[in-house]
Short mmCIF file of C-alpha atoms in Angstrom, two decimals:
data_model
loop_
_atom_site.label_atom_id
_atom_site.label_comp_id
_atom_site.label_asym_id
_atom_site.label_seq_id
_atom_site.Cartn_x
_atom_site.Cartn_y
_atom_site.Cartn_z
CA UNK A 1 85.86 -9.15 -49.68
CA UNK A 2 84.74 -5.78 -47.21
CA UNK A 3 82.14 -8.03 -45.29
CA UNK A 4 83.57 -11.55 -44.84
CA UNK A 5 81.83 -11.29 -41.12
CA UNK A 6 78.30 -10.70 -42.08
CA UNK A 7 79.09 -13.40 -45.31
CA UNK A 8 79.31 -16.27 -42.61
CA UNK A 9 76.65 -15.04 -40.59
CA UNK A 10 74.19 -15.39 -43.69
CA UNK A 11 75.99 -18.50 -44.67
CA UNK A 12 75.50 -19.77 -41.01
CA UNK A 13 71.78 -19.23 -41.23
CA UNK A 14 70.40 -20.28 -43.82
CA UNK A 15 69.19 -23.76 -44.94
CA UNK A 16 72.48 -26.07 -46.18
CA UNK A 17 70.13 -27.21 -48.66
CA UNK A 18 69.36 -23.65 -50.11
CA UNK A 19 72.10 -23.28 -53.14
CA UNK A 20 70.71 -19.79 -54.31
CA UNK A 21 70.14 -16.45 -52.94
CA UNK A 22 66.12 -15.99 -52.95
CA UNK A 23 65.42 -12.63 -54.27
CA UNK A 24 62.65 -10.05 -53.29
CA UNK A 25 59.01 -9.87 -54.47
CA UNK A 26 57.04 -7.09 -55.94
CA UNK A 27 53.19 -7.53 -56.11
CA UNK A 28 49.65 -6.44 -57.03
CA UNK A 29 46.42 -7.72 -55.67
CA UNK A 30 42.94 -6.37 -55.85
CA UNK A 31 40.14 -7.29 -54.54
CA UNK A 32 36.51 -6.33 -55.49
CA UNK A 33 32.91 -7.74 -54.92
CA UNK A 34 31.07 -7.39 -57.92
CA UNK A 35 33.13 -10.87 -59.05
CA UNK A 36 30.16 -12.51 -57.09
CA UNK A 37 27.66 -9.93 -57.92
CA UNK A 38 28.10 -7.04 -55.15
CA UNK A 39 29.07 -3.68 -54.43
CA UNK A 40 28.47 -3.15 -50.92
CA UNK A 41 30.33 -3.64 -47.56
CA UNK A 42 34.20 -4.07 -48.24
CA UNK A 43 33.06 -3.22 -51.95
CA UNK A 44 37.10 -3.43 -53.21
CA UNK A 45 41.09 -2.92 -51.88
CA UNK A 46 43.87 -2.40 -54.26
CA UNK A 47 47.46 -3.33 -52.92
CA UNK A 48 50.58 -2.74 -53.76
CA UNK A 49 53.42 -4.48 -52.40
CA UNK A 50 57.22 -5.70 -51.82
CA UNK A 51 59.08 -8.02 -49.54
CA UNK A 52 62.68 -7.61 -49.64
CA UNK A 53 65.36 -10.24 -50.01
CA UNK A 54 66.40 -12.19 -47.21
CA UNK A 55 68.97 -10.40 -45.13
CA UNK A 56 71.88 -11.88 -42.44
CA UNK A 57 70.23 -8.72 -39.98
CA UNK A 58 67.38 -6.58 -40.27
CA UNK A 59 70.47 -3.68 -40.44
CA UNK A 60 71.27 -5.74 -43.93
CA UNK A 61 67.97 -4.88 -44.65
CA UNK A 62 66.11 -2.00 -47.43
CA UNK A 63 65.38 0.02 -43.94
CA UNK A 64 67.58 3.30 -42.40
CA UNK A 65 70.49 2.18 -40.35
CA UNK A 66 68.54 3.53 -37.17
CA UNK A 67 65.56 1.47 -38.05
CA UNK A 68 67.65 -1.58 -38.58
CA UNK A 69 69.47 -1.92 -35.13
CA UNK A 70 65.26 -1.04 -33.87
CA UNK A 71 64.34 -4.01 -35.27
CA UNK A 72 67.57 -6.16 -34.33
CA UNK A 73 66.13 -5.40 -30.83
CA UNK A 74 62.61 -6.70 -31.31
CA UNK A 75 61.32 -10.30 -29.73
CA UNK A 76 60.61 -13.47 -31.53
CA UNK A 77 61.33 -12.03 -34.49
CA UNK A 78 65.76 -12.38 -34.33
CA UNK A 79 66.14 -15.85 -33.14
CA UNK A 80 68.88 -17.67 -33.81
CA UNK A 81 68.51 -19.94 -37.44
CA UNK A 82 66.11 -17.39 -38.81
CA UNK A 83 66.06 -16.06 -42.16
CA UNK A 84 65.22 -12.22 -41.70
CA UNK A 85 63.25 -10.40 -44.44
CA UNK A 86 60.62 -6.62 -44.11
CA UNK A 87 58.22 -5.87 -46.42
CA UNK A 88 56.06 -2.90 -47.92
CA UNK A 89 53.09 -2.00 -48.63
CA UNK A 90 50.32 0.75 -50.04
CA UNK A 91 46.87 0.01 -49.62
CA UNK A 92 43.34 1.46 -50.45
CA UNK A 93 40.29 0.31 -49.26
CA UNK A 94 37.09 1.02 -49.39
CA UNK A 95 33.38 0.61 -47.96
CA UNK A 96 29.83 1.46 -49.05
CA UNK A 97 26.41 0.31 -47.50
CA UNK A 98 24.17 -1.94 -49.60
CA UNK A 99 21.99 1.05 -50.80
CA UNK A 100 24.41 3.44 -52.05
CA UNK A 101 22.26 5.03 -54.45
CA UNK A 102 20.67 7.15 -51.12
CA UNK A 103 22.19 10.48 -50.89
CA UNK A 104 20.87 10.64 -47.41
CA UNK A 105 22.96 8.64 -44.55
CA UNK A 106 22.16 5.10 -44.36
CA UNK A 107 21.47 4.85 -40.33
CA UNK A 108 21.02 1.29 -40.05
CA UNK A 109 23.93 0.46 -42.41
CA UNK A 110 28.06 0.57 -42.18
CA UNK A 111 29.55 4.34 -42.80
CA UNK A 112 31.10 5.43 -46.04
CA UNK A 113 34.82 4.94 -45.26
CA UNK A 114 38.08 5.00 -47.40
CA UNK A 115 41.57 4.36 -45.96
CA UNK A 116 44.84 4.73 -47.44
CA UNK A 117 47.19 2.87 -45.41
CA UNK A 118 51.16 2.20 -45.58
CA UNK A 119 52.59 -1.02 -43.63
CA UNK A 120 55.96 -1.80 -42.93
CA UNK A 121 56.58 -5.13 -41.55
CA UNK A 122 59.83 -7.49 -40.28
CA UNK A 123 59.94 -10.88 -40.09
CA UNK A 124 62.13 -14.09 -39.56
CA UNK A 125 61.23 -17.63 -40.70
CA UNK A 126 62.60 -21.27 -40.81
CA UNK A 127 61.05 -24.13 -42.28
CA UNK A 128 58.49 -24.57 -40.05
CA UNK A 129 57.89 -21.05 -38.27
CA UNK A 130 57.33 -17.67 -39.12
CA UNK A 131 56.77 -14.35 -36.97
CA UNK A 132 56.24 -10.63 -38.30
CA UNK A 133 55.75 -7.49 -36.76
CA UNK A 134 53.73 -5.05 -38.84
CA UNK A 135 53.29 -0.98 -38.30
CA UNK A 136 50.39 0.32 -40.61
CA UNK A 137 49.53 4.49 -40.96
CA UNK A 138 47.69 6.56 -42.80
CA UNK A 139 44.53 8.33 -42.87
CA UNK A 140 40.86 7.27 -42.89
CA UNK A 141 38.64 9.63 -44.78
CA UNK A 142 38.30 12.08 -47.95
CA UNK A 143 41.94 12.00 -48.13
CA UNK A 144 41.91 8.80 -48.80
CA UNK A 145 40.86 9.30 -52.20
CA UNK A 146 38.38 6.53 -51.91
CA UNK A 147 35.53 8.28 -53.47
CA UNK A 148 37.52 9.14 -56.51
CA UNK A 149 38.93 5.59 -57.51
CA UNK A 150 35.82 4.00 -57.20
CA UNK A 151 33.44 6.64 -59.18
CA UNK A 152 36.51 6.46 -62.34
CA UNK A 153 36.20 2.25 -61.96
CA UNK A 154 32.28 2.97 -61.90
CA UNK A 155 32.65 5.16 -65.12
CA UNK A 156 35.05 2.30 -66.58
CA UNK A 157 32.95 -0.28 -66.29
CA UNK A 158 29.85 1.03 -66.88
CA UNK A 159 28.49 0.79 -62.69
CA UNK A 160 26.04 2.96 -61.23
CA UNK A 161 28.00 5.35 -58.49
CA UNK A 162 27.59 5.55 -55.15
CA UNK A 163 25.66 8.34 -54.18
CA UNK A 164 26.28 9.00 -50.75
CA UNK A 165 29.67 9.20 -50.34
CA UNK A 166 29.05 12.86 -48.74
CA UNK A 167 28.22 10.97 -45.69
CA UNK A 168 31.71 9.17 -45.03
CA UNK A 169 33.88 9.11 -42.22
CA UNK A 170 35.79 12.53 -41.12
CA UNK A 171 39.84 12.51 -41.90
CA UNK A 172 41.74 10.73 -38.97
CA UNK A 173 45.14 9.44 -39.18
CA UNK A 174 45.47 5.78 -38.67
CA UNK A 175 48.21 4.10 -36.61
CA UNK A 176 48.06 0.33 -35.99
CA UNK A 177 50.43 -2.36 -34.97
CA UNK A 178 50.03 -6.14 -35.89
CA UNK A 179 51.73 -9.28 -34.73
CA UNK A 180 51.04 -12.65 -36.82
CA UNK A 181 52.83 -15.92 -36.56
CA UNK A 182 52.46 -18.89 -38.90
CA UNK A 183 53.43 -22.44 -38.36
CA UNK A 184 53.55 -25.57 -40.92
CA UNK A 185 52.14 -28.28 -38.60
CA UNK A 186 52.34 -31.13 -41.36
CA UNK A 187 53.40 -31.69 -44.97
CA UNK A 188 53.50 -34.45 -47.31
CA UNK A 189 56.44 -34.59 -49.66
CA UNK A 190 58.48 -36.69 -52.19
CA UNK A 191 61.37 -36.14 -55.07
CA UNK A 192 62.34 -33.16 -52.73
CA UNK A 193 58.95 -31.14 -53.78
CA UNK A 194 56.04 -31.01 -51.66
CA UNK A 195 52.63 -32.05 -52.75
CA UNK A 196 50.84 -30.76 -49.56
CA UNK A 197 51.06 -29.12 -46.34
CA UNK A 198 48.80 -27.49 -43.68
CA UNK A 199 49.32 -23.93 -42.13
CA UNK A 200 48.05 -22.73 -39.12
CA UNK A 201 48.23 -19.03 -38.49
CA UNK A 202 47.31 -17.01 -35.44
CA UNK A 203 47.66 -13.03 -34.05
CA UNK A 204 46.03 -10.04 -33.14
CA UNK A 205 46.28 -6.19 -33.98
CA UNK A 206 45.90 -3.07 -31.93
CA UNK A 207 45.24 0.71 -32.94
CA UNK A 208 42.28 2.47 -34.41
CA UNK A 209 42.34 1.16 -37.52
CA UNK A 210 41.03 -1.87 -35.99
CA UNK A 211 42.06 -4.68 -32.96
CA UNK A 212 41.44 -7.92 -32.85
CA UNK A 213 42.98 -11.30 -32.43
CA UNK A 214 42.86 -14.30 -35.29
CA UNK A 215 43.18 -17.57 -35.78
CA UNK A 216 42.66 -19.95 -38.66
CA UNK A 217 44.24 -22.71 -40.32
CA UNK A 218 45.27 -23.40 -44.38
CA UNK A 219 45.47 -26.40 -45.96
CA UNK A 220 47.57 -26.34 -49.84
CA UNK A 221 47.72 -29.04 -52.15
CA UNK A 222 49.12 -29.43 -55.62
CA UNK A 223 52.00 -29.35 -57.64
CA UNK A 224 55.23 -28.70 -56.31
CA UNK A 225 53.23 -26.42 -53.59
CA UNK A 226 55.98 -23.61 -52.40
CA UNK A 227 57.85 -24.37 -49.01
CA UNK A 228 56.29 -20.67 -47.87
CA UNK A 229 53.69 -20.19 -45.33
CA UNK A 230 51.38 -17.79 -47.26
CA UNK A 231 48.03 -18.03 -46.05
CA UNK A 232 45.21 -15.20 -46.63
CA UNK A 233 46.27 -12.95 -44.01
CA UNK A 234 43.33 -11.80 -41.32
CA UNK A 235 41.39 -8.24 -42.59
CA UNK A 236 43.53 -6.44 -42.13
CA UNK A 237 46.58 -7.72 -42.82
CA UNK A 238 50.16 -7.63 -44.74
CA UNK A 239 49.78 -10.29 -47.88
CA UNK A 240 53.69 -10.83 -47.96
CA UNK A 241 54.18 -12.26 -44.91
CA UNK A 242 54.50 -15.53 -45.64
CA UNK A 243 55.08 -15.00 -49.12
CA UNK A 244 58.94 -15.65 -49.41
CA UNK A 245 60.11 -19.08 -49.85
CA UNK A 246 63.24 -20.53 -48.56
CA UNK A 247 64.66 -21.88 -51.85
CA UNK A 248 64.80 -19.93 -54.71
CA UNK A 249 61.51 -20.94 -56.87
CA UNK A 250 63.12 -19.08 -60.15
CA UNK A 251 65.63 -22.19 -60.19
CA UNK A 252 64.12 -24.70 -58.32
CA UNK A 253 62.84 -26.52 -61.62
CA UNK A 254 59.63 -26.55 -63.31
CA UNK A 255 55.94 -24.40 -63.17
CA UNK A 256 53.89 -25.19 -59.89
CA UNK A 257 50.37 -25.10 -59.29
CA UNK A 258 48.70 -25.67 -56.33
CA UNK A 259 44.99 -25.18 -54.86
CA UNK A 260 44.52 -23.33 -51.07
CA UNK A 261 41.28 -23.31 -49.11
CA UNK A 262 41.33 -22.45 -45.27
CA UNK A 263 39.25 -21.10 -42.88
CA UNK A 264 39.81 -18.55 -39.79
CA UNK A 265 37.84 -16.40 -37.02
CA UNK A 266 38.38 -12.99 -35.35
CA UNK A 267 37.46 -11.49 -32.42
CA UNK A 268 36.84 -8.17 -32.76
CA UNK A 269 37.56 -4.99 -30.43
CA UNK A 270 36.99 -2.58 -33.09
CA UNK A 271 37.38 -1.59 -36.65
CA UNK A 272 37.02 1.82 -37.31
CA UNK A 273 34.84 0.95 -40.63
CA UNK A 274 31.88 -0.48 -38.54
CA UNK A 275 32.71 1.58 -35.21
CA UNK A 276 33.35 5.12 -36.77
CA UNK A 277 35.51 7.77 -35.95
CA UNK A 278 37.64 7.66 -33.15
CA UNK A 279 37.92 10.96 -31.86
CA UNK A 280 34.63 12.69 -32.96
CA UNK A 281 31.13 11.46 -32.81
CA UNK A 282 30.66 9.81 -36.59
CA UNK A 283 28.11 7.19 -37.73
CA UNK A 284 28.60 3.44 -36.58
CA UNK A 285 26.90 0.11 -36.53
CA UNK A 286 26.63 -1.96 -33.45
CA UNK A 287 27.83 -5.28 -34.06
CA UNK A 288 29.25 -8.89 -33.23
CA UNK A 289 32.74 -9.54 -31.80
CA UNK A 290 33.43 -12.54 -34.11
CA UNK A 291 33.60 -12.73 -38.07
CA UNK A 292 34.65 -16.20 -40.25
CA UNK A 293 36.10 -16.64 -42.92
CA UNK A 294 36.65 -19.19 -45.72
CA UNK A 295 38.44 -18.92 -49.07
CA UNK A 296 39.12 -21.31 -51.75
CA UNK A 297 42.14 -19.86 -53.95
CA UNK A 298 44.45 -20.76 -56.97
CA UNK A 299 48.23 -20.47 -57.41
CA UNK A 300 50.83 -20.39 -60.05
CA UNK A 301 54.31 -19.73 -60.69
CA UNK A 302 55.74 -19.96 -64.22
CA UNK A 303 59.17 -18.50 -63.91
CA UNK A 304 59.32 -15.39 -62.10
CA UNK A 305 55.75 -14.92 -62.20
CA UNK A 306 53.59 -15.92 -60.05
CA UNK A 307 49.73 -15.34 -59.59
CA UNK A 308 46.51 -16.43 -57.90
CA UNK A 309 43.07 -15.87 -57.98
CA UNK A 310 40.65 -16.58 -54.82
CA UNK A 311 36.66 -16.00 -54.00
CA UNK A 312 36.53 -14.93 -50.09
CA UNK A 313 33.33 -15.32 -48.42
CA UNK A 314 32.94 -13.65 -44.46
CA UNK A 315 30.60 -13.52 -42.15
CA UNK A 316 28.52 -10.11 -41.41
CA UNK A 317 29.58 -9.06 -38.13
CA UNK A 318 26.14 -6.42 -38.61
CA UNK A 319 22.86 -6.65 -39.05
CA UNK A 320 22.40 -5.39 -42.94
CA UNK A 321 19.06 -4.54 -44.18
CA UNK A 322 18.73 -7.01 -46.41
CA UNK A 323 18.93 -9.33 -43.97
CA UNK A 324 22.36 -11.08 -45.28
CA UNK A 325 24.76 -12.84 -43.21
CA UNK A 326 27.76 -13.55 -45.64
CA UNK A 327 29.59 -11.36 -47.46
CA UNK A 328 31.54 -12.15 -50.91
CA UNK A 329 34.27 -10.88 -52.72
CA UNK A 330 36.42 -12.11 -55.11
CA UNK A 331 40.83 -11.54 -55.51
CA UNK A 332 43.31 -11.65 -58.01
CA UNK A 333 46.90 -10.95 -57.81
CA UNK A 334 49.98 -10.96 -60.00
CA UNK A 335 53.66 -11.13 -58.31
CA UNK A 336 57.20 -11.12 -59.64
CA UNK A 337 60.03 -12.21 -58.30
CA UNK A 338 63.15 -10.08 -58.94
#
């Protein structure tokens, strides 16, 4: 054996009652609004994803050498007992006012914006905590390539495009840093499977992407509901943390379905979709510090598989023109564990 060190080190942390090593997880999730009848606002996201296995140290982890011994250095996110895991992943998203068949530039309405983002994040989690670090970049803009996915979904399906896409935000590279921490405050279990627990999450963000703070609590309840913390992460935010569980679900017995619904609030600094560009003048909307949020979601795993579907709704932090104060917009995801 070349590493019997780092084999008692992993041995030493994890959970005596964890018999199997708990792979990685690759996954897809998109969201879009005209689910509930909408194109407008955050009008869709596509997301593209993977959390690695869990590692003894983050230098154990998919990242460079270099990187690794960075991240052995970070806070609150090497404590002793933790199981250490980073994740990945490529985002899209994009925004349109509500009248997007205007050529002309909507004044009193949100910019045209794209962004194509990457996010790299580390965590650690035990049975009852969790606490990630998360670096996003990538560019805001006509690079993005927003435009161009949504006219070829428009063309797929039949959907008027957007007409004034000439209008949206100037290229600027985005660089944003996240912190998030979850924590299972109660569950209710029996047969050594869970039936239901609550989740409350909590952090804030800072670049010009967007910064903010977030807090908001999940409550899951089903059959044999994961012993994860995966709650909806805050806008922005990376959908794996939380997403690995601490036994290995492939083995762990039969299918599980469970039901989510939760609620959270941000406080918002800025976001460059409602404040604009950065570092040239570009248009904006004023608006309100705080947003809410509810969702109501469903969850399966049958084997490796495992998906979920959820309807989002959000408060408008602007005032639209048509006067609406919630926006909706549906998700769907498929994952597989490897």
């Amino acid at each position: 054996m070349r590493h019997p060190s780092r084999l008692a080190l992993a041995l030493a942390l994890a959970s005596p009652c964890i018999a199997d090593d708990v792979g990685g997880t690759a996954y897809l999730a998109y969201d879009n609004d005209f689910i509930v009848g909408s194109d407008d606002g955050y009008s869709g996201g596509i997301h593209l994803g993977y959390a690695s296995p869990y590692a003894a140290s983050y230098s154990d982890a998919p990242v460079p050498e270099a990187v690794g011994r960075a991240l052995g250095r970070l806070p609150l996110v090497n404590q002793p007992g933790r199981r250490r895991f980073v994740a990945y992943k490529l985002s899209q998203l994009t925004y349109t006012p509500e009248d997007s068949a205007n050529e002309e530039l909507v004044l009193d309405d949100i910019p045209y914006s794209g962004l194509l983002v990457f996010s790299t994040t580390a965590a650690a989690q035990d049975a009852s905590h969790l606490d990630a670090f998360t670096l996003t970049v990538g560019v805001v803009g006509p690079a993005s390539l927003a435009q161009e996915v949504q006219d070829g979904l428009h063309r797929a399906t039949g959907s008027d495009l957007a007409q004034g896409w000439d209008n949206q935000l100037a290229n600027e590279p985005i660089v944003n840093a996240q912190y998030d921490h979850r924590w299972r405050v109660w569950d209710l279990a029996s047969g050594g499977r869970t039936h239901a627990d609550a989740i409350v999450s909590g952090g804030a963000a800072a670049g010009n992407m967007q910064t903010m703070a977030n807090v908001g609590i999940g409550l899951r309840f089903g059959f044999d509901v994961p012993d994860d913390t995966f709650v909806p992460p805050p806008f922005y935010g990376q959908e794996s943390v939380g997403m690995l569980s601490l036994r290995d679900e492939r083995v762990a017995g039969s299918p599980s379905a469970y039901f989510a619904i939760g609620v959270d609030a941000s406080l918002i600094a800025n976001q460059i979709w409602l404040d604009g560009n950065t570092f040239r003048d570009s248009h904006s909307v004023d608006h309100e510090q705080w947003v809410a949020r509810g969702y109501l979601g469903l969850h399966a795993r049958v084997g490796r598989a495992v998906m979920s579907v959820a309807l989002v709704q959000a408060s408008v932090p602007w005032d639209r023109p048509d006067g609406e104060r919630w926006e909706r917009y549906g998700r769907a995801s498929l994952g597989w564990d490897m």
